[in-house]
Amino acid sequence: MEPEIINEIQETPTEPMYYVGVGASAGGLEALESFFKHMPADTGLTFIVIQHLSPDYKTLMVELLSKHTALEVVTIEEGMQACQNTVYLIPPKKNLTIFHGTLLLNEQEVPRGINLPIDIFFRSLADDQKEKAIGIILSGTGSDGTRGVRAIKENGGMVMVQDEDSSKFDGMPRSAIATGVPDFVLRPEQMPSQLLSFVKNPYGATKHSSGLFPSEDGLMRIFSLLRERHRVDFTYYKPNTVIRRIERRMTVNQIPKLTDYVKFLESYPRELLSLYNELLIGVTYFFRDGEAFETLRTKWLPTLIEKAENKQLRIWVAGCSTGEEAYSLAMLCRECMEELNVFLDVKIFATDVDKDAITIAGTGAYPESITADLSPELITKYFQKRDENYVVTRKIREMVVFAQHNLIKDPPFTNMDLISCRNLLIYLQPVLQKKVFQLFNFSLNAHGILLLGPSESLGDMADFFEAVDHKWKIYLSRGRSKYLTQMSELPHVVEKRNGYPTSVKQSDYEQDRFLQRFLEFIAQDYQPFAVVVNEHMELVFVLNDQNHFLKYPFGKTSQEINKVIIDELKIPISTGLQKAFSSNETLRYNSVRIYSGNTPLSVDIRICPLPEKRNRERLVGIFITESKQPVISEMLPEKNTFDVSKESEQRILDLEHELQFTRENLQATVEELETSNEELQATNEELLASNEELQSTNEELQSVNEELYTVNAELQQKIIEMTQLNNDMDNLLKNRDVGMLFLGPDLKIRKFTQEINRIFQVIDSDIGRPITHLNHRLIKVNPLAWIQEVLDNDTLIEQEVINDQQHWYLLKINPYYEDGEPLGVVISAIDIQSLKLTQQELEQEKRRLDLSQELVGIGSWELDLQSELIQCFDLAFEILDHPRNVPLTLDEFISKAHPDDQENLNSFIRKTVVQESDEILEHRLIKNGEVFLVREKLKVIRNHQGEPSGILGVIQDVNSGMVQCPLGNSQSCSLR
């Protein structure tokens, strides 16, 4: 391996312990600041923040969050590797996914309208990191993140949600909480401590749970508690799945031992419910695995529809969870029937053991996040927007029947054309899977379709089904087998209560069988013919037809009373039934003549309504007995004697009037309906188009509103900071005795300090006026010309000026820059009056000093010890006979001395560096061939560290006060 590659591998950052995805929208800035303010810097976690950002504004999140956390805050770039102790922020106009810890950016597919970046990332995080994924939902509107947290929970991750009371906008938290999957619902400032407790628990990162469960006693006890409370036995669910989710609940509750957790379950029923929900967690969405549904739509559903018997299609969705898959199949059936122009009675039986999930499915209301799974056409056609949810239309809702049903214990549905059971069997052990497949084989019609999840297979039951699509696990039933009569049974555990086995409740079916046997027995002694008829004139019950009053024709049978009763009784029965249902009174007809074979027979008919029950259909009993003798009773008026011709005429007359009235009404109704139908059709098309436009506009406005709120929150925070900064600048300018004047590009006054009044006469009301309108107080100068020059040439001008009060100022005129461009002028007036007075005094003092030095013939020089260069001042140039402003080396300086005095001069200089003294050295100089006597005194110059850095020397020409020494005399000459 090459060295560079080895170095790259060694420098790879340590992989984070957990990946924390944080989703926020409107109102999320405050929650994020509070969350990260309480989060320590060294946690071993990586934080990835997903927000709804406006694509039109630059985000300030990096700058704002960095002020509230010691963690490093960066904006995500393509291909970044997620590292520990870092906060990653999604950039605008991007969606984010993660692959093996690498962050990948994608362009948003829909630039305007509903975009769900939180769901997209959370689902990617769940798939990529499994149990190492943590999802956090903070303040926001809508339902983004709802599907994502369910995916994280399904893959073994942990979920936290901000509580609704602390949320500025509770839409996202409320939607996430409604799923039932959050492990914690907390305020943002409480989340960091709970999060760290979760990740630091030694069992939080355990991948092998064998050490946690040394025996099965605790598990059996947990299964017993679940079955006793929720009537579901998890004994034959796959151990790894069950143990992992029990372990997660132990981690959440910080309980290290299984025995302690069992006691905790016994003491806190709410935790038992949480564990039950954890074990039953179901993740589903509309048209999950879309290719599988497309295969059904194009190939198999049309076949089922065309071959459907009795114009009915029966479908069973086992393990339907919250109903998305059942409704998906319903919509699929509607689409297929419309394409084929064939309309059947479709019944979809959707079942699940989870009562709460069935309740949610029954309402048919789903969050707006479903728009990511459904096309706009299906949304418009099969859903209605109600508040923040999409509700399934009535025509789809009526196709589906939801019921709580235990697939293992409860009887299966029969005569099914299609069974869908997806992603349920993967949680069951083989013994349960086999039983379920046997039930499905029993339920399906011959050549019925079985649809499984992508990870599921038939196992030992492959002989009973024919695989027609291996990729999407679509099978055809081969027909019922005799083997099904010997279906394997699970090991049976007798349930006991108070030490006694529970009694088996007699089913309604067995009660009906008992009642039927009892009636058949008493009918042997109770001879009258009796029938029960409902409001549809259909037979419900028949008793003792010895005289053959009923005759069933050949061919297709019918239960309508008028089609099976003998002809002689049709008129009295139909007339009497109509009166009995309308008046709810008992009717009697006596001496009705009929023929039994060729024998005339007189019968009595009694028609009486049966007692009504709530929510039950109305029934009428008909009793026919043979007349023993003519009976004329005072209690019975003569109308009770049935006159066939009279009753027939009256019946025909009534029917003719009723038919004529019905025809007239029908004709008028048809005409009205035709007119109304045309109007309604046109109106419906307009409303449909308007609804689509309004729905699209509403979605766009909602998305824009969220984005603008996020931008507004960032700008508001920035305004607070700018206000503080402005206050700081005001205080800084006020506390400095500097006059400031700010001018715009048009030389209009923008801002000033009071000290500038000593230069320009300006007051508060002058803000916004051009500077040319004001007078200045300077003498003999024109500052306006300087201002215009700076503005035109982008240059800097500094001038010392004096005002009309003889006060000196340093006037600085600088360009004013915005984003690197000169867009105005800044004028500063610095008071230099004291400096000017001091300068004048120094100049006078220097003139006095120069005169004194010239009078006594004194000059000065300075030696730099590092460069050994000497700089001469004043009369030193003349004394030493050296050109002005030309540095002199030390050697050159010593060489100007008399040869006999050079050693003394060098020693004197060296000695002065080592130890300072007040000695004065007199030596000779040679200038223009003549010898002159000079006197020198030296002083060491030290740097800020106290070390010698140079020597200051003073030299005096004393030649005028001494006798000229002959050349070669080595002794010093003295003025004394």
PDB file of N, CA and C in Angstrom, residues 37-115:
ATOM      1  N   LYS A  37     -27.270  24.826  23.196  1.00  0.00           N
ATOM      2  CA  LYS A  37     -26.698  25.562  24.324  1.00  0.00           C
ATOM      3  C   LYS A  37     -26.448  24.644  25.508  1.00  0.00           C
ATOM      4  N   HIS A  38     -27.263  23.604  25.667  1.00  0.00           N
ATOM      5  CA  HIS A  38     -27.129  22.665  26.784  1.00  0.00           C
ATOM      6  C   HIS A  38     -26.399  21.387  26.382  1.00  0.00           C
ATOM      7  N   MET A  39     -25.876  21.333  25.159  1.00  0.00           N
ATOM      8  CA  MET A  39     -25.188  20.128  24.687  1.00  0.00           C
ATOM      9  C   MET A  39     -23.681  20.289  24.894  1.00  0.00           C
ATOM     10  N   PRO A  40     -23.024  19.374  25.653  1.00  0.00           N
ATOM     11  CA  PRO A  40     -21.570  19.459  25.846  1.00  0.00           C
ATOM     12  C   PRO A  40     -20.824  19.335  24.519  1.00  0.00           C
ATOM     13  N   ALA A  41     -19.548  19.772  24.542  1.00  0.00           N
ATOM     14  CA  ALA A  41     -18.766  19.807  23.307  1.00  0.00           C
ATOM     15  C   ALA A  41     -18.211  18.445  22.923  1.00  0.00           C
ATOM     16  N   ASP A  42     -17.963  17.572  23.906  1.00  0.00           N
ATOM     17  CA  ASP A  42     -17.318  16.286  23.627  1.00  0.00           C
ATOM     18  C   ASP A  42     -18.277  15.154  23.979  1.00  0.00           C
ATOM     19  N   THR A  43     -19.125  14.781  23.021  1.00  0.00           N
ATOM     20  CA  THR A  43     -20.130  13.741  23.257  1.00  0.00           C
ATOM     21  C   THR A  43     -19.898  12.491  22.424  1.00  0.00           C
ATOM     22  N   GLY A  44     -19.052  12.585  21.395  1.00  0.00           N
ATOM     23  CA  GLY A  44     -18.868  11.451  20.490  1.00  0.00           C
ATOM     24  C   GLY A  44     -20.005  11.295  19.500  1.00  0.00           C
ATOM     25  N   LEU A  45     -20.905  12.296  19.416  1.00  0.00           N
ATOM     26  CA  LEU A  45     -22.053  12.228  18.510  1.00  0.00           C
ATOM     27  C   LEU A  45     -21.829  13.168  17.328  1.00  0.00           C
ATOM     28  N   THR A  46     -22.557  12.927  16.273  1.00  0.00           N
ATOM     29  CA  THR A  46     -22.600  13.876  15.163  1.00  0.00           C
ATOM     30  C   THR A  46     -24.044  14.333  15.006  1.00  0.00           C
ATOM     31  N   PHE A  47     -24.232  15.626  14.767  1.00  0.00           N
ATOM     32  CA  PHE A  47     -25.564  16.221  14.674  1.00  0.00           C
ATOM     33  C   PHE A  47     -25.772  16.748  13.257  1.00  0.00           C
ATOM     34  N   ILE A  48     -26.885  16.349  12.645  1.00  0.00           N
ATOM     35  CA  ILE A  48     -27.199  16.767  11.277  1.00  0.00           C
ATOM     36  C   ILE A  48     -28.555  17.453  11.316  1.00  0.00           C
ATOM     37  N   VAL A  49     -28.553  18.761  11.095  1.00  0.00           N
ATOM     38  CA  VAL A  49     -29.758  19.580  11.247  1.00  0.00           C
ATOM     39  C   VAL A  49     -30.401  19.784   9.878  1.00  0.00           C
ATOM     40  N   ILE A  50     -31.683  19.421   9.779  1.00  0.00           N
ATOM     41  CA  ILE A  50     -32.455  19.574   8.547  1.00  0.00           C
ATOM     42  C   ILE A  50     -33.546  20.599   8.805  1.00  0.00           C
ATOM     43  N   GLN A  51     -33.545  21.686   8.048  1.00  0.00           N
ATOM     44  CA  GLN A  51     -34.547  22.734   8.189  1.00  0.00           C
ATOM     45  C   GLN A  51     -35.254  22.986   6.864  1.00  0.00           C
ATOM     46  N   HIS A  52     -36.409  23.636   6.965  1.00  0.00           N
ATOM     47  CA  HIS A  52     -37.096  24.140   5.776  1.00  0.00           C
ATOM     48  C   HIS A  52     -36.535  25.529   5.498  1.00  0.00           C
ATOM     49  N   LEU A  53     -35.618  25.621   4.549  1.00  0.00           N
ATOM     50  CA  LEU A  53     -34.946  26.877   4.257  1.00  0.00           C
ATOM     51  C   LEU A  53     -35.481  27.488   2.967  1.00  0.00           C
ATOM     52  N   SER A  54     -35.528  28.798   2.928  1.00  0.00           N
ATOM     53  CA  SER A  54     -35.951  29.481   1.707  1.00  0.00           C
ATOM     54  C   SER A  54     -34.848  29.384   0.666  1.00  0.00           C
ATOM     55  N   PRO A  55     -35.208  29.062  -0.588  1.00  0.00           N
ATOM     56  CA  PRO A  55     -34.184  28.992  -1.640  1.00  0.00           C
ATOM     57  C   PRO A  55     -33.730  30.371  -2.115  1.00  0.00           C
ATOM     58  N   ASP A  56     -34.448  31.434  -1.679  1.00  0.00           N
ATOM     59  CA  ASP A  56     -34.167  32.764  -2.205  1.00  0.00           C
ATOM     60  C   ASP A  56     -33.345  33.627  -1.256  1.00  0.00           C
ATOM     61  N   TYR A  57     -33.054  33.117  -0.058  1.00  0.00           N
ATOM     62  CA  TYR A  57     -32.339  33.918   0.926  1.00  0.00           C
ATOM     63  C   TYR A  57     -31.140  33.136   1.460  1.00  0.00           C
ATOM     64  N   LYS A  58     -30.071  33.864   1.736  1.00  0.00           N
ATOM     65  CA  LYS A  58     -28.884  33.246   2.305  1.00  0.00           C
ATOM     66  C   LYS A  58     -29.126  32.953   3.776  1.00  0.00           C
ATOM     67  N   THR A  59     -28.863  31.709   4.191  1.00  0.00           N
ATOM     68  CA  THR A  59     -29.105  31.324   5.569  1.00  0.00           C
ATOM     69  C   THR A  59     -27.989  31.845   6.474  1.00  0.00           C
ATOM     70  N   LEU A  60     -28.367  32.224   7.690  1.00  0.00           N
ATOM     71  CA  LEU A  60     -27.408  32.715   8.685  1.00  0.00           C
ATOM     72  C   LEU A  60     -27.228  31.723   9.821  1.00  0.00           C
ATOM     73  N   MET A  61     -27.670  30.463   9.614  1.00  0.00           N
ATOM     74  CA  MET A  61     -27.698  29.496  10.703  1.00  0.00           C
ATOM     75  C   MET A  61     -26.316  29.190  11.270  1.00  0.00           C
ATOM     76  N   VAL A  62     -25.301  29.107  10.430  1.00  0.00           N
ATOM     77  CA  VAL A  62     -23.957  28.792  10.930  1.00  0.00           C
ATOM     78  C   VAL A  62     -23.509  29.867  11.910  1.00  0.00           C
ATOM     79  N   GLU A  63     -23.692  31.110  11.532  1.00  0.00           N
ATOM     80  CA  GLU A  63     -23.279  32.218  12.387  1.00  0.00           C
ATOM     81  C   GLU A  63     -24.097  32.257  13.672  1.00  0.00           C
ATOM     82  N   LEU A  64     -25.418  32.031  13.565  1.00  0.00           N
ATOM     83  CA  LEU A  64     -26.288  32.137  14.740  1.00  0.00           C
ATOM     84  C   LEU A  64     -26.064  30.988  15.719  1.00  0.00           C
ATOM     85  N   LEU A  65     -25.965  29.750  15.198  1.00  0.00           N
ATOM     86  CA  LEU A  65     -25.796  28.601  16.094  1.00  0.00           C
ATOM     87  C   LEU A  65     -24.417  28.583  16.734  1.00  0.00           C
ATOM     88  N   SER A  66     -23.408  29.059  16.029  1.00  0.00           N
ATOM     89  CA  SER A  66     -22.046  29.021  16.564  1.00  0.00           C
ATOM     90  C   SER A  66     -21.924  29.815  17.856  1.00  0.00           C
ATOM     91  N   LYS A  67     -22.801  30.773  18.056  1.00  0.00           N
ATOM     92  CA  LYS A  67     -22.746  31.589  19.268  1.00  0.00           C
ATOM     93  C   LYS A  67     -23.344  30.891  20.474  1.00  0.00           C
ATOM     94  N   HIS A  68     -23.994  29.737  20.259  1.00  0.00           N
ATOM     95  CA  HIS A  68     -24.687  29.049  21.360  1.00  0.00           C
ATOM     96  C   HIS A  68     -24.111  27.668  21.657  1.00  0.00           C
ATOM     97  N   THR A  69     -23.027  27.294  20.996  1.00  0.00           N
ATOM     98  CA  THR A  69     -22.474  25.964  21.227  1.00  0.00           C
ATOM     99  C   THR A  69     -20.970  25.985  21.011  1.00  0.00           C
ATOM    100  N   ALA A  70     -20.293  25.107  21.758  1.00  0.00           N
ATOM    101  CA  ALA A  70     -18.851  24.939  21.565  1.00  0.00           C
ATOM    102  C   ALA A  70     -18.556  23.928  20.463  1.00  0.00           C
ATOM    103  N   LEU A  71     -19.587  23.253  19.965  1.00  0.00           N
ATOM    104  CA  LEU A  71     -19.403  22.311  18.865  1.00  0.00           C
ATOM    105  C   LEU A  71     -19.072  23.066  17.580  1.00  0.00           C
ATOM    106  N   GLU A  72     -18.339  22.425  16.699  1.00  0.00           N
ATOM    107  CA  GLU A  72     -18.054  23.025  15.397  1.00  0.00           C
ATOM    108  C   GLU A  72     -19.323  22.980  14.540  1.00  0.00           C
ATOM    109  N   VAL A  73     -19.658  24.100  13.926  1.00  0.00           N
ATOM    110  CA  VAL A  73     -20.867  24.206  13.104  1.00  0.00           C
ATOM    111  C   VAL A  73     -20.447  24.490  11.665  1.00  0.00           C
ATOM    112  N   VAL A  74     -20.862  23.631  10.736  1.00  0.00           N
ATOM    113  CA  VAL A  74     -20.473  23.782   9.339  1.00  0.00           C
ATOM    114  C   VAL A  74     -21.686  23.561   8.440  1.00  0.00           C
ATOM    115  N   THR A  75     -21.636  24.138   7.259  1.00  0.00           N
ATOM    116  CA  THR A  75     -22.642  23.877   6.228  1.00  0.00           C
ATOM    117  C   THR A  75     -22.198  22.671   5.409  1.00  0.00           C
ATOM    118  N   ILE A  76     -23.107  21.779   5.129  1.00  0.00           N
ATOM    119  CA  ILE A  76     -22.775  20.522   4.450  1.00  0.00           C
ATOM    120  C   ILE A  76     -22.360  20.801   3.010  1.00  0.00           C
ATOM    121  N   GLU A  77     -21.297  20.134   2.610  1.00  0.00           N
ATOM    122  CA  GLU A  77     -20.864  20.130   1.220  1.00  0.00           C
ATOM    123  C   GLU A  77     -20.899  18.695   0.706  1.00  0.00           C
ATOM    124  N   GLU A  78     -21.021  18.536  -0.592  1.00  0.00           N
ATOM    125  CA  GLU A  78     -21.163  17.218  -1.200  1.00  0.00           C
ATOM    126  C   GLU A  78     -20.005  16.297  -0.800  1.00  0.00           C
ATOM    127  N   GLY A  79     -20.367  15.089  -0.324  1.00  0.00           N
ATOM    128  CA  GLY A  79     -19.359  14.075  -0.016  1.00  0.00           C
ATOM    129  C   GLY A  79     -18.689  14.230   1.328  1.00  0.00           C
ATOM    130  N   MET A  80     -19.183  15.113   2.196  1.00  0.00           N
ATOM    131  CA  MET A  80     -18.589  15.254   3.528  1.00  0.00           C
ATOM    132  C   MET A  80     -18.766  13.973   4.331  1.00  0.00           C
ATOM    133  N   GLN A  81     -17.739  13.621   5.104  1.00  0.00           N
ATOM    134  CA  GLN A  81     -17.821  12.474   6.009  1.00  0.00           C
ATOM    135  C   GLN A  81     -18.247  12.989   7.378  1.00  0.00           C
ATOM    136  N   ALA A  82     -19.320  12.455   7.919  1.00  0.00           N
ATOM    137  CA  ALA A  82     -19.812  12.908   9.220  1.00  0.00           C
ATOM    138  C   ALA A  82     -18.815  12.554  10.311  1.00  0.00           C
ATOM    139  N   CYS A  83     -18.423  13.541  11.107  1.00  0.00           N
ATOM    140  CA  CYS A  83     -17.423  13.366  12.162  1.00  0.00           C
ATOM    141  C   CYS A  83     -18.048  13.630  13.521  1.00  0.00           C
ATOM    142  N   GLN A  84     -17.337  13.203  14.553  1.00  0.00           N
ATOM    143  CA  GLN A  84     -17.796  13.417  15.918  1.00  0.00           C
ATOM    144  C   GLN A  84     -17.797  14.897  16.273  1.00  0.00           C
ATOM    145  N   ASN A  85     -18.687  15.250  17.223  1.00  0.00           N
ATOM    146  CA  ASN A  85     -18.681  16.564  17.850  1.00  0.00           C
ATOM    147  C   ASN A  85     -18.770  17.703  16.828  1.00  0.00           C
ATOM    148  N   THR A  86     -19.586  17.493  15.819  1.00  0.00           N
ATOM    149  CA  THR A  86     -19.765  18.498  14.770  1.00  0.00           C
ATOM    150  C   THR A  86     -21.257  18.616  14.459  1.00  0.00           C
ATOM    151  N   VAL A  87     -21.681  19.844  14.181  1.00  0.00           N
ATOM    152  CA  VAL A  87     -23.066  20.110  13.773  1.00  0.00           C
ATOM    153  C   VAL A  87     -23.059  20.430  12.280  1.00  0.00           C
ATOM    154  N   TYR A  88     -23.788  19.638  11.504  1.00  0.00           N
ATOM    155  CA  TYR A  88     -23.857  19.827  10.055  1.00  0.00           C
ATOM    156  C   TYR A  88     -25.212  20.431   9.703  1.00  0.00           C
ATOM    157  N   LEU A  89     -25.210  21.490   8.907  1.00  0.00           N
ATOM    158  CA  LEU A  89     -26.436  22.186   8.521  1.00  0.00           C
ATOM    159  C   LEU A  89     -26.691  21.998   7.031  1.00  0.00           C
ATOM    160  N   ILE A  90     -27.932  21.663   6.686  1.00  0.00           N
ATOM    161  CA  ILE A  90     -28.289  21.473   5.278  1.00  0.00           C
ATOM    162  C   ILE A  90     -28.314  22.825   4.580  1.00  0.00           C
ATOM    163  N   PRO A  91     -27.767  22.932   3.367  1.00  0.00           N
ATOM    164  CA  PRO A  91     -27.825  24.202   2.629  1.00  0.00           C
ATOM    165  C   PRO A  91     -29.186  24.380   1.963  1.00  0.00           C
ATOM    166  N   PRO A  92     -29.524  25.603   1.548  1.00  0.00           N
ATOM    167  CA  PRO A  92     -30.809  25.827   0.861  1.00  0.00           C
ATOM    168  C   PRO A  92     -30.861  25.095  -0.481  1.00  0.00           C
ATOM    169  N   LYS A  93     -32.099  24.819  -0.910  1.00  0.00           N
ATOM    170  CA  LYS A  93     -32.396  24.217  -2.229  1.00  0.00           C
ATOM    171  C   LYS A  93     -31.818  22.814  -2.388  1.00  0.00           C
ATOM    172  N   LYS A  94     -31.557  22.120  -1.283  1.00  0.00           N
ATOM    173  CA  LYS A  94     -30.980  20.787  -1.356  1.00  0.00           C
ATOM    174  C   LYS A  94     -31.771  19.820  -0.476  1.00  0.00           C
ATOM    175  N   ASN A  95     -31.790  18.552  -0.890  1.00  0.00           N
ATOM    176  CA  ASN A  95     -32.214  17.453  -0.037  1.00  0.00           C
ATOM    177  C   ASN A  95     -30.982  16.643   0.329  1.00  0.00           C
ATOM    178  N   LEU A  96     -31.018  15.999   1.494  1.00  0.00           N
ATOM    179  CA  LEU A  96     -29.832  15.323   2.022  1.00  0.00           C
ATOM    180  C   LEU A  96     -30.115  13.846   2.250  1.00  0.00           C
ATOM    181  N   THR A  97     -29.160  13.004   1.889  1.00  0.00           N
ATOM    182  CA  THR A  97     -29.190  11.585   2.236  1.00  0.00           C
ATOM    183  C   THR A  97     -27.829  11.222   2.799  1.00  0.00           C
ATOM    184  N   ILE A  98     -27.728  10.035   3.387  1.00  0.00           N
ATOM    185  CA  ILE A  98     -26.478   9.580   3.976  1.00  0.00           C
ATOM    186  C   ILE A  98     -26.214   8.150   3.525  1.00  0.00           C
ATOM    187  N   PHE A  99     -24.962   7.862   3.191  1.00  0.00           N
ATOM    188  CA  PHE A  99     -24.578   6.531   2.728  1.00  0.00           C
ATOM    189  C   PHE A  99     -23.237   6.178   3.371  1.00  0.00           C
ATOM    190  N   HIS A 100     -23.262   5.167   4.257  1.00  0.00           N
ATOM    191  CA  HIS A 100     -22.055   4.758   4.985  1.00  0.00           C
ATOM    192  C   HIS A 100     -21.377   5.946   5.666  1.00  0.00           C
ATOM    193  N   GLY A 101     -22.186   6.826   6.252  1.00  0.00           N
ATOM    194  CA  GLY A 101     -21.646   7.964   6.979  1.00  0.00           C
ATOM    195  C   GLY A 101     -21.264   9.138   6.116  1.00  0.00           C
ATOM    196  N   THR A 102     -21.399   9.038   4.800  1.00  0.00           N
ATOM    197  CA  THR A 102     -21.061  10.134   3.889  1.00  0.00           C
ATOM    198  C   THR A 102     -22.332  10.905   3.538  1.00  0.00           C
ATOM    199  N   LEU A 103     -22.271  12.229   3.632  1.00  0.00           N
ATOM    200  CA  LEU A 103     -23.432  13.084   3.383  1.00  0.00           C
ATOM    201  C   LEU A 103     -23.500  13.441   1.906  1.00  0.00           C
ATOM    202  N   LEU A 104     -24.650  13.159   1.299  1.00  0.00           N
ATOM    203  CA  LEU A 104     -24.834  13.366  -0.140  1.00  0.00           C
ATOM    204  C   LEU A 104     -25.966  14.362  -0.362  1.00  0.00           C
ATOM    205  N   LEU A 105     -25.696  15.377  -1.168  1.00  0.00           N
ATOM    206  CA  LEU A 105     -26.683  16.418  -1.460  1.00  0.00           C
ATOM    207  C   LEU A 105     -27.345  16.154  -2.804  1.00  0.00           C
ATOM    208  N   ASN A 106     -28.651  16.429  -2.869  1.00  0.00           N
ATOM    209  CA  ASN A 106     -29.407  16.270  -4.107  1.00  0.00           C
ATOM    210  C   ASN A 106     -30.251  17.517  -4.329  1.00  0.00           C
ATOM    211  N   GLU A 107     -30.437  17.861  -5.585  1.00  0.00           N
ATOM    212  CA  GLU A 107     -31.309  18.986  -5.896  1.00  0.00           C
ATOM    213  C   GLU A 107     -32.752  18.619  -5.569  1.00  0.00           C
ATOM    214  N   GLN A 108     -33.496  19.572  -5.047  1.00  0.00           N
ATOM    215  CA  GLN A 108     -34.905  19.329  -4.784  1.00  0.00           C
ATOM    216  C   GLN A 108     -35.635  19.131  -6.098  1.00  0.00           C
ATOM    217  N   GLU A 109     -36.411  18.037  -6.176  1.00  0.00           N
ATOM    218  CA  GLU A 109     -37.098  17.710  -7.427  1.00  0.00           C
ATOM    219  C   GLU A 109     -38.196  18.713  -7.740  1.00  0.00           C
ATOM    220  N   VAL A 110     -38.856  19.209  -6.719  1.00  0.00           N
ATOM    221  CA  VAL A 110     -39.939  20.174  -6.935  1.00  0.00           C
ATOM    222  C   VAL A 110     -39.497  21.493  -6.327  1.00  0.00           C
ATOM    223  N   PRO A 111     -39.135  22.466  -7.148  1.00  0.00           N
ATOM    224  CA  PRO A 111     -38.620  23.709  -6.591  1.00  0.00           C
ATOM    225  C   PRO A 111     -39.639  24.465  -5.765  1.00  0.00           C
ATOM    226  N   ARG A 112     -40.907  24.367  -6.106  1.00  0.00           N
ATOM    227  CA  ARG A 112     -41.953  24.985  -5.296  1.00  0.00           C
ATOM    228  C   ARG A 112     -42.996  23.920  -4.991  1.00  0.00           C
ATOM    229  N   GLY A 113     -43.744  24.125  -3.925  1.00  0.00           N
ATOM    230  CA  GLY A 113     -44.713  23.122  -3.518  1.00  0.00           C
ATOM    231  C   GLY A 113     -44.183  22.362  -2.320  1.00  0.00           C
ATOM    232  N   ILE A 114     -44.782  21.224  -2.019  1.00  0.00           N
ATOM    233  CA  ILE A 114     -44.414  20.491  -0.816  1.00  0.00           C
ATOM    234  C   ILE A 114     -43.118  19.731  -1.036  1.00  0.00           C
ATOM    235  N   ASN A 115     -42.169  20.002  -0.191  1.00  0.00           N
ATOM    236  CA  ASN A 115     -40.918  19.250  -0.166  1.00  0.00           C
ATOM    237  C   ASN A 115     -40.717  18.774   1.266  1.00  0.00           C
TER     238      ASN A 115
END
